[in-house]
Amino acid sequence: MKNNASENYVIRKATIEDLDNIAQLEATCFPAAEAASKESFKKRLERYPDYFFLLFISGKLISMVNGLVTDTPDLQDEMYDDAGLHNPGGAWQMIFGVDTDPAYQRHGYAEATLHAFIDNAKKEGRKGVVLTCKDKLLHYYAKFGFENEGISSSTHGDVTWYQMRLVF
Ligand SMILES: CC(C)(COP(=O)(O)OP(=O)(O)OC[C@H]1O[C@@H](n2cnc3c(N)ncnc32)[C@H](O)[C@@H]1OP(=O)(O)O)[C@@H](O)C(=O)NCCC(=O)NCCS
């Protein structure tokens, strides 16, 4: 049953204090082979907390979107764990993960968080946003204007990923 996201949520950027909740949400949403580790999130949060958008309901973390900024136009696997590749002046906003707590899925919370993240990238003057996803979610990201660029070079978690790009 899908409802529109109600207005009872708050979206904000992350701080290092959010590390435990972020790692926990990721482990709940992704299989172990695909989930980013707590150590990887720690490095990302130390380097680019402003590129983590978190949605809370009554203080509980429900959804998040994160990723670094780079001049490299294609999303590459080494970006996940090498936070040093973040370039604040870069042209492209990457999305590494979109997560919603399973108990809260299909209520529009990922959509609300994605809109906030995309709007921020637009406001910051990026060329656009790039992500990779499995085939079952191609239609979902297409609703936001992302175009499918075909199978990505990613071998992350040993599954097939498609690269999608939203150009502003
Ligand atoms: C994908 C995910 C972030 C969506 O979060 P959400 O808050 O439920 O998303 P929204 O409510 O904005 O949108 C729901 C829509 O997502 C799509 N969707 C979500 N899960 C899906 C699935 N397993 N298969 C197909 N479509 C799916 C559908 O279009 C759905 O709309 P519907 O309910 O009308 O069918 C969430 O399901 C999740 O965390 N999944 C596990 C992690 C993951 O795969 N993340 C994406 C990595 S690219």
mmCIF file of C-alpha atoms and ligand atoms in Angstrom:
data_model
loop_
_atom_site.group_PDB
_atom_site.id
_atom_site.type_symbol
_atom_site.label_atom_id
_atom_site.label_comp_id
_atom_site.label_asym_id
_atom_site.label_seq_id
_atom_site.Cartn_x
_atom_site.Cartn_y
_atom_site.Cartn_z
ATOM 1 C CA MET A 1 0.000 0.000 0.000
ATOM 2 C CA LYS A 2 1.550 3.259 -1.056
ATOM 3 C CA ASN A 3 0.798 6.581 0.577
ATOM 4 C CA ASN A 4 2.384 9.872 -0.210
ATOM 5 C CA ALA A 5 5.136 10.792 2.206
ATOM 6 C CA SER A 6 3.473 12.694 5.001
ATOM 7 C CA GLU A 7 4.878 15.943 6.263
ATOM 8 C CA ASN A 8 6.078 14.436 9.544
ATOM 9 C CA TYR A 9 9.634 13.933 8.387
ATOM 10 C CA VAL A 10 12.807 15.988 8.527
ATOM 11 C CA ILE A 11 15.594 15.841 5.903
ATOM 12 C CA ARG A 12 19.049 17.079 6.864
ATOM 13 C CA LYS A 13 22.708 16.576 6.027
ATOM 14 C CA ALA A 14 24.777 14.119 8.093
ATOM 15 C CA THR A 15 27.486 14.518 10.715
ATOM 16 C CA ILE A 16 29.937 11.927 12.024
ATOM 17 C CA GLU A 17 27.496 11.438 14.941
ATOM 18 C CA ASP A 18 25.164 9.683 12.495
ATOM 19 C CA LEU A 19 27.720 6.958 11.678
ATOM 20 C CA ASP A 20 26.190 4.107 13.714
ATOM 21 C CA ASN A 21 22.661 4.703 12.428
ATOM 22 C CA ILE A 22 23.870 5.022 8.834
ATOM 23 C CA ALA A 23 25.851 1.762 8.973
ATOM 24 C CA GLN A 24 22.886 0.013 10.597
ATOM 25 C CA LEU A 25 20.423 1.221 7.936
ATOM 26 C CA GLU A 26 22.766 0.121 5.134
ATOM 27 C CA ALA A 27 23.169 -3.358 6.653
ATOM 28 C CA THR A 28 19.383 -3.666 6.884
ATOM 29 C CA CYS A 29 18.812 -2.609 3.270
ATOM 30 C CA PHE A 30 21.570 -4.377 1.316
ATOM 31 C CA PRO A 31 22.982 -7.921 1.196
ATOM 32 C CA ALA A 32 26.392 -8.195 2.877
ATOM 33 C CA ALA A 33 28.255 -8.320 -0.467
ATOM 34 C CA GLU A 34 26.746 -4.975 -1.524
ATOM 35 C CA ALA A 35 26.484 -3.084 1.766
ATOM 36 C CA ALA A 36 29.104 -0.419 2.456
ATOM 37 C CA SER A 37 31.011 -1.102 5.685
ATOM 38 C CA LYS A 38 30.993 1.116 8.754
ATOM 39 C CA GLU A 39 34.670 1.881 8.071
ATOM 40 C CA SER A 40 33.840 3.058 4.550
ATOM 41 C CA PHE A 41 31.022 5.283 5.867
ATOM 42 C CA LYS A 42 33.371 6.718 8.485
ATOM 43 C CA LYS A 43 35.796 7.825 5.748
ATOM 44 C CA ARG A 44 32.962 9.242 3.656
ATOM 45 C CA LEU A 45 31.475 11.137 6.619
ATOM 46 C CA GLU A 46 34.841 12.609 7.539
ATOM 47 C CA ARG A 47 35.334 13.829 3.986
ATOM 48 C CA TYR A 48 31.888 14.690 2.626
ATOM 49 C CA PRO A 49 29.126 14.780 5.297
ATOM 50 C CA ASP A 50 27.288 17.397 3.227
ATOM 51 C CA TYR A 51 26.640 14.764 0.549
ATOM 52 C CA PHE A 52 24.666 12.506 2.863
ATOM 53 C CA PHE A 53 20.990 13.427 2.962
ATOM 54 C CA LEU A 54 19.117 11.754 5.806
ATOM 55 C CA LEU A 55 15.353 11.547 6.358
ATOM 56 C CA PHE A 56 14.140 11.147 9.949
ATOM 57 C CA ILE A 57 10.741 10.456 11.460
ATOM 58 C CA SER A 58 10.487 11.196 15.183
ATOM 59 C CA GLY A 59 14.279 11.116 15.421
ATOM 60 C CA LYS A 60 14.620 7.694 13.711
ATOM 61 C CA LEU A 61 16.690 7.412 10.519
ATOM 62 C CA ILE A 62 14.358 6.128 7.779
ATOM 63 C CA SER A 63 15.975 6.950 4.414
ATOM 64 C CA MET A 64 19.308 8.163 3.094
ATOM 65 C CA VAL A 65 21.071 9.099 -0.143
ATOM 66 C CA ASN A 66 24.846 9.595 -0.365
ATOM 67 C CA GLY A 67 27.670 9.939 -2.866
ATOM 68 C CA LEU A 68 30.720 12.044 -3.703
ATOM 69 C CA VAL A 69 31.314 14.776 -6.282
ATOM 70 C CA THR A 70 33.833 14.278 -9.082
ATOM 71 C CA ASP A 71 34.920 15.420 -12.526
ATOM 72 C CA THR A 72 35.014 11.771 -13.636
ATOM 73 C CA PRO A 73 31.807 11.292 -15.599
ATOM 74 C CA ASP A 74 31.312 7.568 -14.927
ATOM 75 C CA LEU A 75 30.749 5.962 -11.538
ATOM 76 C CA GLN A 76 33.699 3.701 -10.700
ATOM 77 C CA ASP A 77 33.914 1.100 -7.951
ATOM 78 C CA GLU A 78 37.013 2.619 -6.343
ATOM 79 C CA MET A 79 34.948 5.718 -5.517
ATOM 80 C CA TYR A 80 32.992 3.794 -2.884
ATOM 81 C CA ASP A 81 35.913 3.271 -0.519
ATOM 82 C CA ASP A 82 38.282 6.074 -1.512
ATOM 83 C CA ALA A 83 36.744 9.190 0.011
ATOM 84 C CA GLY A 84 39.815 11.116 -1.187
ATOM 85 C CA LEU A 85 38.306 11.041 -4.676
ATOM 86 C CA HIS A 86 35.701 13.585 -3.539
ATOM 87 C CA ASN A 87 36.291 16.843 -5.400
ATOM 88 C CA PRO A 88 34.084 19.637 -4.015
ATOM 89 C CA GLY A 89 34.370 21.564 -7.278
ATOM 90 C CA GLY A 90 33.579 18.568 -9.486
ATOM 91 C CA ALA A 91 31.041 18.469 -12.278
ATOM 92 C CA TRP A 92 29.128 15.300 -11.439
ATOM 93 C CA GLN A 93 27.233 14.322 -8.309
ATOM 94 C CA MET A 94 27.436 10.555 -7.791
ATOM 95 C CA ILE A 95 24.857 8.530 -5.869
ATOM 96 C CA PHE A 96 26.299 5.486 -4.118
ATOM 97 C CA GLY A 97 23.321 4.379 -2.147
ATOM 98 C CA VAL A 98 19.608 4.943 -1.721
ATOM 99 C CA ASP A 99 18.239 3.225 1.381
ATOM 100 C CA THR A 100 14.868 3.137 3.108
ATOM 101 C CA ASP A 101 14.217 1.108 6.248
ATOM 102 C CA PRO A 102 12.180 -1.922 5.051
ATOM 103 C CA ALA A 103 9.399 -1.141 7.542
ATOM 104 C CA TYR A 104 8.904 2.266 5.875
ATOM 105 C CA GLN A 105 9.315 1.418 2.179
ATOM 106 C CA ARG A 106 6.860 2.424 -0.560
ATOM 107 C CA HIS A 107 5.663 5.582 1.195
ATOM 108 C CA GLY A 108 7.695 8.006 -0.898
ATOM 109 C CA TYR A 109 10.524 8.533 1.588
ATOM 110 C CA ALA A 110 13.314 7.632 -0.846
ATOM 111 C CA GLU A 111 11.644 9.894 -3.387
ATOM 112 C CA ALA A 112 11.606 12.830 -0.976
ATOM 113 C CA THR A 113 15.259 12.272 -0.021
ATOM 114 C CA LEU A 114 16.312 11.897 -3.672
ATOM 115 C CA HIS A 115 14.523 15.110 -4.633
ATOM 116 C CA ALA A 116 16.360 16.986 -1.865
ATOM 117 C CA PHE A 117 19.713 15.499 -2.927
ATOM 118 C CA ILE A 118 19.140 16.247 -6.627
ATOM 119 C CA ASP A 119 17.926 19.797 -5.883
ATOM 120 C CA ASN A 120 21.098 20.395 -3.875
ATOM 121 C CA ALA A 121 23.291 19.225 -6.789
ATOM 122 C CA LYS A 122 21.386 21.535 -9.123
ATOM 123 C CA LYS A 123 21.739 24.451 -6.725
ATOM 124 C CA GLU A 124 25.491 23.807 -6.507
ATOM 125 C CA GLY A 125 25.804 24.079 -10.286
ATOM 126 C CA ARG A 126 26.719 20.466 -11.084
ATOM 127 C CA LYS A 127 26.247 19.126 -14.622
ATOM 128 C CA GLY A 128 24.070 16.352 -13.306
ATOM 129 C CA VAL A 129 23.749 13.224 -11.183
ATOM 130 C CA VAL A 130 25.001 9.686 -11.905
ATOM 131 C CA LEU A 131 24.032 6.402 -10.233
ATOM 132 C CA THR A 132 24.106 2.676 -10.835
ATOM 133 C CA CYS A 133 21.205 0.351 -10.135
ATOM 134 C CA LYS A 134 19.835 -3.095 -10.797
ATOM 135 C CA ASP A 135 17.417 -3.587 -13.704
ATOM 136 C CA LYS A 136 14.387 -3.775 -11.376
ATOM 137 C CA LEU A 137 14.838 -0.110 -10.388
ATOM 138 C CA LEU A 138 15.466 1.378 -13.869
ATOM 139 C CA HIS A 139 11.825 2.465 -14.112
ATOM 140 C CA TYR A 140 11.983 4.053 -10.661
ATOM 141 C CA TYR A 141 14.922 6.354 -11.420
ATOM 142 C CA ALA A 142 13.528 7.116 -14.895
ATOM 143 C CA LYS A 143 10.682 8.928 -13.089
ATOM 144 C CA PHE A 144 13.243 11.457 -11.821
ATOM 145 C CA GLY A 145 14.615 11.999 -15.358
ATOM 146 C CA PHE A 146 17.595 9.617 -15.174
ATOM 147 C CA GLU A 147 18.473 7.952 -18.497
ATOM 148 C CA ASN A 148 19.812 4.433 -18.765
ATOM 149 C CA GLU A 149 23.332 4.371 -20.256
ATOM 150 C CA GLY A 150 23.570 0.571 -20.262
ATOM 151 C CA ILE A 151 25.566 -1.934 -18.255
ATOM 152 C CA SER A 152 28.162 -0.322 -16.017
ATOM 153 C CA SER A 153 31.744 -1.561 -15.633
ATOM 154 C CA SER A 154 30.987 -2.095 -11.923
ATOM 155 C CA THR A 155 31.585 -5.542 -10.470
ATOM 156 C CA HIS A 156 30.335 -4.448 -7.050
ATOM 157 C CA GLY A 157 28.771 -7.403 -5.208
ATOM 158 C CA ASP A 158 29.084 -9.514 -8.391
ATOM 159 C CA VAL A 159 25.766 -8.382 -9.843
ATOM 160 C CA THR A 160 24.861 -6.506 -13.048
ATOM 161 C CA TRP A 161 24.559 -2.745 -12.552
ATOM 162 C CA TYR A 162 23.182 -0.237 -15.044
ATOM 163 C CA GLN A 163 24.509 3.320 -15.090
ATOM 164 C CA MET A 164 21.895 6.081 -15.173
ATOM 165 C CA ARG A 165 22.473 9.803 -15.632
ATOM 166 C CA LEU A 166 20.324 12.868 -14.987
ATOM 167 C CA VAL A 167 21.673 15.886 -16.877
ATOM 168 C CA PHE A 168 20.491 19.307 -15.665
HETATM 169 C C1 LIG B 1 14.840 1.166 -3.439
HETATM 170 C C2 LIG B 1 14.414 1.807 -2.142
HETATM 171 C C3 LIG B 1 15.454 2.809 -1.696
HETATM 172 C C4 LIG B 1 13.085 2.547 -2.363
HETATM 173 O O1 LIG B 1 12.731 3.197 -1.146
HETATM 174 P P1 LIG B 1 11.230 3.688 -0.879
HETATM 175 O O2 LIG B 1 11.282 4.712 0.193
HETATM 176 O O3 LIG B 1 10.357 2.523 -0.687
HETATM 177 O O4 LIG B 1 10.915 4.370 -2.279
HETATM 178 P P2 LIG B 1 9.654 5.232 -2.712
HETATM 179 O O5 LIG B 1 8.539 5.044 -1.746
HETATM 180 O O6 LIG B 1 10.104 6.584 -3.062
HETATM 181 O O7 LIG B 1 9.281 4.534 -4.080
HETATM 182 C C5 LIG B 1 8.770 3.210 -4.094
HETATM 183 C C6 LIG B 1 8.922 2.728 -5.515
HETATM 184 O O8 LIG B 1 10.228 2.159 -5.686
HETATM 185 C C7 LIG B 1 10.150 1.111 -6.645
HETATM 186 N N1 LIG B 1 10.627 -0.086 -5.996
HETATM 187 C C8 LIG B 1 11.066 -0.193 -4.725
HETATM 188 N N2 LIG B 1 11.491 -1.461 -4.490
HETATM 189 C C9 LIG B 1 11.311 -2.135 -5.624
HETATM 190 C C10 LIG B 1 11.570 -3.468 -6.040
HETATM 191 N N3 LIG B 1 12.100 -4.379 -5.209
HETATM 192 N N4 LIG B 1 11.275 -3.831 -7.304
HETATM 193 C C11 LIG B 1 10.737 -2.933 -8.150
HETATM 194 N N5 LIG B 1 10.468 -1.656 -7.835
HETATM 195 C C12 LIG B 1 10.765 -1.257 -6.597
HETATM 196 C C13 LIG B 1 8.699 1.009 -7.063
HETATM 197 O O9 LIG B 1 8.526 1.793 -8.221
HETATM 198 C C14 LIG B 1 7.976 1.633 -5.882
HETATM 199 O O10 LIG B 1 6.778 2.181 -6.260
HETATM 200 P P3 LIG B 1 5.425 1.317 -6.027
HETATM 201 O O11 LIG B 1 5.349 1.078 -4.560
HETATM 202 O O12 LIG B 1 4.366 2.199 -6.563
HETATM 203 O O13 LIG B 1 5.622 0.051 -6.792
HETATM 204 C C15 LIG B 1 14.172 0.759 -1.020
HETATM 205 O O14 LIG B 1 13.314 -0.234 -1.523
HETATM 206 C C16 LIG B 1 15.449 0.100 -0.516
HETATM 207 O O15 LIG B 1 16.099 0.589 0.406
HETATM 208 N N6 LIG B 1 15.802 -1.033 -1.110
HETATM 209 C C17 LIG B 1 16.996 -1.786 -0.708
HETATM 210 C C18 LIG B 1 18.256 -1.065 -1.123
HETATM 211 C C19 LIG B 1 18.304 -0.761 -2.620
HETATM 212 O O16 LIG B 1 18.142 -1.637 -3.459
HETATM 213 N N7 LIG B 1 18.561 0.530 -2.942
HETATM 214 C C20 LIG B 1 18.675 0.994 -4.295
HETATM 215 C C21 LIG B 1 20.091 0.870 -4.756
HETATM 216 S S1 LIG B 1 20.312 1.565 -6.358
#
